[in-house]
mmCIF file of C-alpha atoms in Angstrom:
data_model
loop_
_atom_site.group_PDB
_atom_site.id
_atom_site.type_symbol
_atom_site.label_atom_id
_atom_site.label_comp_id
_atom_site.label_asym_id
_atom_site.label_seq_id
_atom_site.Cartn_x
_atom_site.Cartn_y
_atom_site.Cartn_z
ATOM 1 C CA MET A 1 -9.122 18.399 -18.430
ATOM 2 C CA ASP A 2 -5.761 16.608 -18.712
ATOM 3 C CA GLN A 3 -6.204 15.175 -15.237
ATOM 4 C CA TRP A 4 -9.681 13.853 -16.093
ATOM 5 C CA ALA A 5 -8.365 12.315 -19.329
ATOM 6 C CA ALA A 6 -5.548 10.597 -17.424
ATOM 7 C CA ARG A 7 -7.964 9.176 -14.871
ATOM 8 C CA LEU A 8 -10.285 7.981 -17.629
ATOM 9 C CA THR A 9 -7.366 6.294 -19.375
ATOM 10 C CA GLN A 10 -6.225 4.464 -16.252
ATOM 11 C CA ASP A 11 -9.773 3.240 -15.592
ATOM 12 C CA LEU A 12 -10.032 1.913 -19.146
ATOM 13 C CA GLN A 13 -6.654 0.195 -18.826
ATOM 14 C CA MET A 14 -7.668 -1.568 -15.613
ATOM 15 C CA MET A 15 -10.951 -2.670 -17.158
ATOM 16 C CA PHE A 16 -9.129 -3.900 -20.267
ATOM 17 C CA VAL A 17 -6.820 -6.075 -18.167
ATOM 18 C CA SER A 18 -9.879 -7.404 -16.323
ATOM 19 C CA GLY A 19 -11.464 -8.634 -19.559
ATOM 20 C CA GLU A 20 -13.373 -5.656 -21.008
ATOM 21 C CA THR A 21 -12.221 -5.467 -24.616
ATOM 22 C CA GLY A 22 -14.746 -2.817 -25.671
ATOM 23 C CA GLU A 23 -14.762 0.909 -25.101
ATOM 24 C CA PRO A 24 -16.898 1.639 -22.020
ATOM 25 C CA SER A 25 -18.536 5.030 -21.839
ATOM 26 C CA ALA A 26 -17.359 7.807 -19.564
ATOM 27 C CA GLU A 27 -20.475 7.226 -17.455
ATOM 28 C CA THR A 28 -19.478 3.598 -16.863
ATOM 29 C CA THR A 29 -15.927 4.421 -15.841
ATOM 30 C CA GLY A 30 -17.235 7.279 -13.704
ATOM 31 C CA ILE A 31 -19.510 4.893 -11.783
ATOM 32 C CA ILE A 32 -16.642 2.471 -11.219
ATOM 33 C CA GLU A 33 -14.406 5.260 -9.970
ATOM 34 C CA GLN A 34 -17.161 6.525 -7.691
ATOM 35 C CA ILE A 35 -17.656 3.045 -6.210
ATOM 36 C CA VAL A 36 -13.914 2.617 -5.689
ATOM 37 C CA ARG A 37 -13.652 6.018 -4.008
ATOM 38 C CA GLU A 38 -16.543 5.166 -1.673
ATOM 39 C CA GLN A 39 -14.745 1.934 -0.812
ATOM 40 C CA VAL A 40 -11.487 3.780 -0.068
ATOM 41 C CA VAL A 41 -13.308 6.330 2.104
ATOM 42 C CA GLU A 42 -14.963 3.457 3.991
ATOM 43 C CA ILE A 43 -11.583 1.765 4.461
ATOM 44 C CA LEU A 44 -10.005 4.937 5.837
ATOM 45 C CA SER A 45 -13.004 5.577 8.082
ATOM 46 C CA GLN A 46 -12.877 2.082 9.578
ATOM 47 C CA CYS A 47 -9.079 2.238 9.958
ATOM 48 C CA ASN A 48 -9.421 5.573 11.717
ATOM 49 C CA ASP A 49 -11.946 4.044 14.136
ATOM 50 C CA ILE A 50 -9.565 1.147 14.818
ATOM 51 C CA ALA A 51 -6.683 3.544 15.479
ATOM 52 C CA ILE A 52 -8.820 5.549 17.926
ATOM 53 C CA ARG A 53 -9.840 2.394 19.805
ATOM 54 C CA LEU A 54 -6.203 1.305 20.056
ATOM 55 C CA GLY A 55 -5.137 4.746 21.234
ATOM 56 C CA VAL A 56 -2.777 5.470 18.332
ATOM 57 C CA ARG A 57 -2.719 8.590 16.199
ATOM 58 C CA THR A 58 -1.853 7.137 12.798
ATOM 59 C CA ILE A 59 -3.201 4.367 10.599
ATOM 60 C CA HIS A 60 -0.981 1.301 10.525
ATOM 61 C CA VAL A 61 -0.551 -1.392 7.917
ATOM 62 C CA HIS A 62 -2.053 -3.931 10.324
ATOM 63 C CA HIS A 63 -5.305 -1.960 10.396
ATOM 64 C CA LEU A 64 -5.734 -2.453 6.655
ATOM 65 C CA PHE A 65 -4.968 -6.145 6.977
ATOM 66 C CA PHE A 66 -7.572 -6.412 9.726
ATOM 67 C CA LEU A 67 -10.320 -5.161 7.421
ATOM 68 C CA ILE A 68 -9.655 -7.828 4.767
ATOM 69 C CA ARG A 69 -8.682 -10.633 7.164
ATOM 70 C CA ARG A 70 -11.660 -12.820 6.180
ATOM 71 C CA ASP A 71 -10.587 -12.854 2.529
ATOM 72 C CA LYS A 72 -7.669 -15.240 2.935
ATOM 73 C CA ALA A 73 -6.678 -15.203 -0.715
ATOM 74 C CA LYS A 74 -6.527 -11.395 -0.891
ATOM 75 C CA THR A 75 -4.681 -11.220 2.440
ATOM 76 C CA SER A 76 -2.084 -13.694 1.206
ATOM 77 C CA ARG A 77 -1.673 -11.816 -2.093
ATOM 78 C CA LEU A 78 -1.163 -8.569 -0.203
ATOM 79 C CA LYS A 79 1.442 -10.190 2.048
ATOM 80 C CA THR A 80 3.271 -11.448 -1.025
ATOM 81 C CA PHE A 81 3.066 -7.988 -2.621
ATOM 82 C CA LEU A 82 4.629 -6.304 0.430
ATOM 83 C CA SER A 83 7.262 -9.021 0.826
ATOM 84 C CA TRP A 84 8.504 -8.612 -2.733
ATOM 85 C CA LYS A 85 8.417 -4.847 -2.328
ATOM 86 C CA ASP A 86 10.781 -5.229 0.632
ATOM 87 C CA VAL A 87 13.030 -7.528 -1.412
ATOM 88 C CA ARG A 88 13.258 -4.976 -4.234
ATOM 89 C CA LYS A 89 14.016 -2.191 -1.769
ATOM 90 C CA THR A 90 16.753 -4.255 -0.100
ATOM 91 C CA ALA A 91 18.294 -5.189 -3.453
ATOM 92 C CA LYS A 92 18.235 -1.555 -4.548
ATOM 93 C CA ASP A 93 19.934 -0.411 -1.345
ATOM 94 C CA THR A 94 22.571 -3.111 -1.802
ATOM 95 C CA ASP A 95 23.254 -1.994 -5.378
ATOM 96 C CA GLU A 96 23.588 1.633 -4.301
ATOM 97 C CA LYS A 97 26.207 0.717 -1.679
ATOM 98 C CA GLY A 98 28.401 -0.783 -4.372
ATOM 99 C CA GLY A 99 29.866 -4.210 -4.987
ATOM 100 C CA ASP A 100 31.525 -4.597 -1.592
ATOM 101 C CA ALA A 101 30.822 -8.315 -1.625
ATOM 102 C CA ALA A 102 32.603 -8.727 -4.944
ATOM 103 C CA ASP A 103 35.805 -7.167 -3.515
ATOM 104 C CA ILE A 104 36.130 -9.740 -0.725
ATOM 105 C CA GLY A 105 37.156 -12.531 -3.069
ATOM 106 C CA GLY A 106 39.987 -10.405 -4.472
ATOM 107 C CA ASP A 107 41.285 -10.758 -8.012
ATOM 108 C CA ASP A 108 41.793 -14.509 -7.733
ATOM 109 C CA PRO A 109 39.236 -16.146 -10.077
ATOM 110 C CA LEU A 110 39.527 -19.341 -8.004
ATOM 111 C CA GLY A 111 38.578 -17.577 -4.803
ATOM 112 C CA ALA A 112 35.026 -18.826 -5.003
ATOM 113 C CA ASP A 113 36.197 -22.446 -4.963
ATOM 114 C CA VAL A 114 38.541 -22.066 -1.993
ATOM 115 C CA ALA A 115 37.172 -22.744 1.465
ATOM 116 C CA GLY A 116 36.455 -19.442 3.118
ATOM 117 C CA GLY A 117 36.608 -17.630 -0.232
ATOM 118 C CA GLY A 118 33.498 -16.453 -2.007
ATOM 119 C CA GLY A 119 31.098 -18.988 -0.484
ATOM 120 C CA PRO A 120 29.892 -16.981 2.539
ATOM 121 C CA VAL A 121 29.388 -13.902 0.406
ATOM 122 C CA VAL A 122 26.932 -15.693 -1.833
ATOM 123 C CA GLY A 123 25.086 -17.028 1.193
ATOM 124 C CA ASP A 124 24.826 -13.595 2.744
ATOM 125 C CA ALA A 125 23.537 -12.067 -0.463
ATOM 126 C CA THR A 126 20.946 -14.789 -0.795
ATOM 127 C CA LYS A 127 19.903 -14.280 2.795
ATOM 128 C CA LYS A 128 19.571 -10.525 2.338
ATOM 129 C CA ASN A 129 17.425 -10.930 -0.765
ATOM 130 C CA LYS A 130 15.245 -13.631 0.776
ATOM 131 C CA ARG A 131 11.562 -12.769 0.968
ATOM 132 C CA ASN A 132 10.564 -12.117 4.571
ATOM 133 C CA LYS A 133 7.301 -13.509 5.853
ATOM 134 C CA ILE A 134 4.894 -10.910 7.223
ATOM 135 C CA VAL A 135 3.474 -11.801 10.638
ATOM 136 C CA LEU A 136 0.324 -10.008 11.763
ATOM 137 C CA PRO A 137 -0.493 -9.277 15.432
ATOM 138 C CA TRP A 138 -3.301 -11.858 15.501
ATOM 139 C CA ASP A 139 -1.222 -14.608 13.882
ATOM 140 C CA LEU A 140 -0.161 -17.479 16.106
ATOM 141 C CA GLN A 141 3.531 -16.779 15.502
ATOM 142 C CA SER A 142 3.262 -13.335 17.103
ATOM 143 C CA PHE A 143 2.318 -14.828 20.486
ATOM 144 C CA TYR A 144 5.794 -16.286 21.057
ATOM 145 C CA SER A 145 9.219 -14.713 21.255
ATOM 146 C CA GLU A 146 10.893 -17.723 19.626
ATOM 147 C CA GLN A 147 9.953 -18.313 16.023
ATOM 148 C CA VAL A 148 9.768 -21.702 14.363
ATOM 149 C CA PRO A 149 12.109 -21.955 11.351
ATOM 150 C CA GLU A 150 10.245 -21.369 8.117
ATOM 151 C CA ARG A 151 9.418 -24.380 5.985
ATOM 152 C CA ASP A 152 8.923 -24.587 2.270
ATOM 153 C CA GLU A 153 5.467 -26.077 2.705
ATOM 154 C CA GLU A 154 2.518 -23.872 1.794
ATOM 155 C CA ASP A 155 -0.030 -22.964 4.427
ATOM 156 C CA GLU A 156 -3.777 -22.874 3.888
ATOM 157 C CA ASP A 157 -3.844 -19.186 2.965
ATOM 158 C CA GLU A 158 -1.111 -19.581 0.362
ATOM 159 C CA GLU A 159 -2.880 -22.563 -1.176
ATOM 160 C CA GLU A 160 -6.072 -20.520 -1.505
ATOM 161 C CA MET A 161 -4.110 -17.592 -2.940
ATOM 162 C CA ASN A 162 -2.335 -19.844 -5.430
ATOM 163 C CA TYR A 163 -5.631 -21.336 -6.563
ATOM 164 C CA ALA A 164 -7.148 -17.877 -7.148
ATOM 165 C CA THR A 165 -3.959 -16.707 -8.844
ATOM 166 C CA LEU A 166 -3.893 -19.730 -11.137
ATOM 167 C CA GLN A 167 -7.507 -19.104 -12.126
ATOM 168 C CA ARG A 168 -6.717 -15.491 -13.041
ATOM 169 C CA LEU A 169 -3.575 -16.542 -14.895
ATOM 170 C CA LYS A 170 -5.608 -19.099 -16.837
ATOM 171 C CA THR A 171 -8.157 -16.418 -17.734
ATOM 172 C CA ALA A 172 -5.388 -14.012 -18.747
ATOM 173 C CA ASP A 173 -3.814 -16.706 -20.915
ATOM 174 C CA GLU A 174 -7.130 -17.247 -22.705
ATOM 175 C CA ARG A 175 -7.404 -13.513 -23.365
ATOM 176 C CA THR A 176 -3.867 -13.080 -24.657
ATOM 177 C CA LYS A 177 -3.168 -16.299 -26.589
ATOM 178 C CA ASP A 178 -4.486 -14.845 -29.885
ATOM 179 C CA MET A 179 -2.983 -11.377 -29.437
ATOM 180 C CA THR A 180 -0.394 -9.965 -31.774
ATOM 181 C CA ARG A 181 2.916 -8.647 -30.507
ATOM 182 C CA ASP A 182 1.705 -5.034 -30.429
ATOM 183 C CA GLU A 183 -1.528 -6.008 -28.702
ATOM 184 C CA TYR A 184 0.370 -7.922 -26.026
ATOM 185 C CA VAL A 185 2.712 -4.990 -25.446
ATOM 186 C CA HIS A 186 -0.366 -2.806 -24.954
ATOM 187 C CA TRP A 187 -1.785 -5.421 -22.579
ATOM 188 C CA SER A 188 1.455 -5.399 -20.556
ATOM 189 C CA ASP A 189 1.408 -1.600 -20.340
ATOM 190 C CA CYS A 190 -2.189 -1.655 -19.140
ATOM 191 C CA ARG A 191 -1.256 -4.029 -16.320
ATOM 192 C CA GLN A 192 0.885 -1.240 -14.871
ATOM 193 C CA ALA A 193 -2.106 1.084 -14.462
ATOM 194 C CA SER A 194 -2.548 2.304 -10.909
ATOM 195 C CA PHE A 195 -4.376 4.909 -8.872
ATOM 196 C CA THR A 196 -1.258 5.627 -6.834
ATOM 197 C CA PHE A 197 1.887 5.139 -8.955
ATOM 198 C CA ARG A 198 3.486 8.584 -9.341
ATOM 199 C CA LYS A 199 0.181 10.116 -8.240
ATOM 200 C CA GLY A 200 0.704 10.157 -4.470
ATOM 201 C CA LYS A 201 -0.408 13.741 -3.845
ATOM 202 C CA ARG A 202 -3.476 13.555 -6.105
ATOM 203 C CA PHE A 203 -4.443 10.188 -4.642
ATOM 204 C CA ARG A 204 -4.314 11.561 -1.090
ATOM 205 C CA GLU A 205 -6.679 14.364 -2.070
ATOM 206 C CA TRP A 206 -8.933 11.986 -4.012
ATOM 207 C CA ALA A 207 -9.094 9.435 -1.168
ATOM 208 C CA GLY A 208 -9.888 12.010 1.502
ATOM 209 C CA PHE A 209 -6.730 12.150 3.598
ATOM 210 C CA GLY A 210 -7.042 15.198 5.787
ATOM 211 C CA VAL A 211 -10.853 15.018 5.599
ATOM 212 C CA VAL A 212 -11.807 11.444 6.446
ATOM 213 C CA THR A 213 -8.759 10.998 8.657
ATOM 214 C CA ASP A 214 -6.007 13.279 9.928
ATOM 215 C CA SER A 215 -3.462 10.483 9.697
ATOM 216 C CA LYS A 216 -0.539 11.069 7.360
ATOM 217 C CA PRO A 217 -0.050 7.889 5.311
ATOM 218 C CA ASN A 218 3.364 6.385 4.698
ATOM 219 C CA ASP A 219 4.469 4.739 1.469
ATOM 220 C CA ASP A 220 3.271 1.295 2.549
ATOM 221 C CA ILE A 221 -0.262 2.572 3.215
ATOM 222 C CA ILE A 222 -0.407 4.220 -0.224
ATOM 223 C CA ASP A 223 0.939 1.101 -1.932
ATOM 224 C CA ILE A 224 -1.591 -1.120 -0.150
ATOM 225 C CA LEU A 225 -4.449 1.170 -1.155
ATOM 226 C CA GLY A 226 -3.155 1.131 -4.732
ATOM 227 C CA PHE A 227 -3.130 -2.672 -4.624
ATOM 228 C CA LEU A 228 -6.660 -2.823 -3.199
ATOM 229 C CA THR A 229 -8.113 -0.275 -5.638
ATOM 230 C CA PHE A 230 -6.753 -2.212 -8.626
ATOM 231 C CA GLU A 231 -8.374 -5.388 -7.281
ATOM 232 C CA MET A 232 -11.642 -3.495 -6.749
ATOM 233 C CA VAL A 233 -11.735 -2.399 -10.390
ATOM 234 C CA GLN A 234 -10.858 -5.922 -11.494
ATOM 235 C CA THR A 235 -13.566 -7.497 -9.312
ATOM 236 C CA LEU A 236 -16.199 -4.964 -10.418
ATOM 237 C CA THR A 237 -15.365 -5.437 -14.093
ATOM 238 C CA GLU A 238 -15.432 -9.223 -13.876
ATOM 239 C CA GLU A 239 -18.782 -9.174 -12.058
ATOM 240 C CA ALA A 240 -20.226 -6.662 -14.554
ATOM 241 C CA LEU A 241 -19.117 -8.906 -17.432
ATOM 242 C CA LYS A 242 -20.928 -11.835 -15.806
ATOM 243 C CA VAL A 243 -24.092 -9.730 -15.534
ATOM 244 C CA LYS A 244 -23.824 -8.693 -19.175
ATOM 245 C CA ALA A 245 -23.252 -12.312 -20.291
ATOM 246 C CA GLU A 246 -26.372 -13.424 -18.418
ATOM 247 C CA GLU A 247 -28.349 -10.568 -19.953
ATOM 248 C CA ASP A 248 -27.172 -11.417 -23.478
ATOM 249 C CA LEU A 249 -27.997 -15.093 -22.931
ATOM 250 C CA TYR A 250 -31.490 -14.202 -21.724
ATOM 251 C CA LYS A 251 -32.090 -11.965 -24.741
ATOM 252 C CA ASN A 252 -30.967 -14.681 -27.123
ATOM 253 C CA LYS A 253 -33.286 -17.232 -25.539
ATOM 254 C CA THR A 254 -36.368 -15.044 -25.232
ATOM 255 C CA GLY A 255 -35.868 -12.880 -28.301
ATOM 256 C CA ASN A 256 -36.252 -9.792 -26.137
ATOM 257 C CA GLU A 257 -33.790 -7.621 -27.995
ATOM 258 C CA ASP A 258 -33.656 -4.143 -29.419
ATOM 259 C CA VAL A 259 -35.757 -3.198 -32.422
ATOM 260 C CA GLN A 260 -32.783 -3.387 -34.743
ATOM 261 C CA SER A 261 -31.951 -6.882 -33.454
ATOM 262 C CA LYS A 262 -35.445 -8.327 -33.945
ATOM 263 C CA LYS A 263 -34.866 -9.043 -37.607
ATOM 264 C CA ARG A 264 -34.817 -12.624 -38.657
ATOM 265 C CA LYS A 265 -31.405 -14.064 -38.007
ATOM 266 C CA ARG A 266 -29.627 -16.111 -40.617
ATOM 267 C CA GLU A 267 -26.292 -17.789 -40.990
ATOM 268 C CA THR A 268 -23.385 -15.578 -41.973
ATOM 269 C CA GLY A 269 -22.577 -15.894 -45.655
ATOM 270 C CA LEU A 270 -19.180 -15.973 -47.273
ATOM 271 C CA PHE A 271 -19.389 -12.402 -48.606
ATOM 272 C CA ASP A 272 -21.225 -10.880 -45.657
ATOM 273 C CA PRO A 273 -19.424 -8.079 -43.837
ATOM 274 C CA PRO A 274 -17.952 -8.919 -40.416
ATOM 275 C CA GLU A 275 -20.274 -8.620 -37.466
ATOM 276 C CA GLU A 276 -19.879 -5.711 -35.093
ATOM 277 C CA GLY A 277 -18.011 -6.279 -31.873
ATOM 278 C CA ASN A 278 -19.778 -6.947 -28.639
ATOM 279 C CA ALA A 279 -21.102 -3.899 -26.857
ATOM 280 C CA PRO A 280 -19.128 -2.943 -23.742
ATOM 281 C CA VAL A 281 -20.516 -3.160 -20.237
ATOM 282 C CA GLY A 282 -22.852 -0.345 -19.288
ATOM 283 C CA PRO A 283 -23.667 1.495 -16.077
ATOM 284 C CA ASN A 284 -26.554 -0.885 -15.328
ATOM 285 C CA HIS A 285 -24.206 -3.880 -15.480
ATOM 286 C CA VAL A 286 -21.772 -2.218 -13.067
ATOM 287 C CA ARG A 287 -24.544 -1.306 -10.621
ATOM 288 C CA GLU A 288 -25.999 -4.828 -10.689
ATOM 289 C CA GLY A 289 -22.530 -6.325 -10.277
ATOM 290 C CA PHE A 290 -21.870 -4.099 -7.293
ATOM 291 C CA ARG A 291 -25.220 -5.073 -5.777
ATOM 292 C CA ARG A 292 -24.340 -8.751 -6.103
ATOM 293 C CA LEU A 293 -20.932 -8.196 -4.536
ATOM 294 C CA GLN A 294 -22.579 -6.412 -1.621
ATOM 295 C CA ARG A 295 -25.000 -9.314 -1.214
ATOM 296 C CA LYS A 296 -22.094 -11.773 -1.182
ATOM 297 C CA ALA A 297 -20.272 -9.678 1.420
ATOM 298 C CA ASN A 298 -23.398 -9.641 3.586
ATOM 299 C CA GLY A 299 -23.594 -13.410 3.382
ATOM 300 C CA GLY A 300 -26.827 -13.378 1.404
ATOM 301 C CA ARG A 301 -28.893 -12.858 4.543
ATOM 302 C CA ALA A 302 -31.871 -10.509 4.579
ATOM 303 C CA LYS A 303 -31.710 -8.169 7.534
ATOM 304 C CA ILE A 304 -35.151 -6.789 8.330
ATOM 305 C CA ASN A 305 -36.086 -4.890 11.446
ATOM 306 C CA LEU A 306 -39.459 -6.247 12.578
ATOM 307 C CA ALA A 307 -40.017 -3.565 15.214
ATOM 308 C CA PRO A 308 -43.078 -1.524 14.074
ATOM 309 C CA SER A 309 -41.890 1.677 15.705
ATOM 310 C CA ARG A 310 -38.579 1.822 13.860
ATOM 311 C CA ALA A 311 -37.912 2.245 10.180
ATOM 312 C CA LEU A 312 -35.908 -0.171 8.086
ATOM 313 C CA GLN A 313 -32.205 0.405 8.540
ATOM 314 C CA ARG A 314 -29.936 0.863 5.580
ATOM 315 C CA SER A 315 -27.377 -1.881 5.055
ATOM 316 C CA LYS A 316 -23.807 -0.980 5.875
ATOM 317 C CA LEU A 317 -21.412 -0.587 2.976
ATOM 318 C CA GLN A 318 -19.365 -3.766 2.612
ATOM 319 C CA LEU A 319 -15.847 -3.907 1.273
ATOM 320 C CA ILE A 320 -15.334 -5.813 -1.985
#
């Protein structure tokens, strides 16, 4: 029971960060979790097939990147996520070794200004903590042994990622600009919700490791899946909110509302009680949102088998 309550709480936190300010029912969060789990199982299944074709026994990080390669913005965000993870790990290892760099300059406070004093140490520390660029096997840079020095200019993928990131930051700013201090602290805590953080063993069982694939995942694989599952919940919630907004707009225009809402509407008076908050998204909104996302992933093309002797084939599950 405690485990179910914890999972329900994390689902609600992810939906809250994605824009759902109401209290979705357990059925709604259950459908979202079921969709996310089906997506993770599909990811592991496809990665396992890729590993078998390549003749390797374990799933590699590059296999996960290969599945989302067409989504340039998500690929770039994932590269940035792993790069900063490596920076934090390097900085932590440096701190655990002690301040060896600080001892080189000695006790002379002017050592940093003297040629050959503290200058190189600062440069080395900056170099160690610099964010490394992740190069995938199908990237052009991987075809050559000599690498071109990195430039500060943004490539096409980073520009697309920055545009998507700025849009989400703008939306988040709109949601949080009227929050109180306590509400914003709660918002910040909800942003830390994850399927994988401190839940590695339970996540492996939930995702199907040992059933879908015999590969033993490393920390990077788990972190990438945690990153992808959070984005899945965010994408599903945002799409479900769009469906609900369209439904509410249609009801307001046509007057096709519930029996209790068919009463003659009037302007709110000064002493009228406050109106009730908007109803949260329901299971039907999540299902319709997922259907639309599947249609977008399929390219919006209708695939019909015209052969009379064969039945219609079911569409393959697409990753969102």
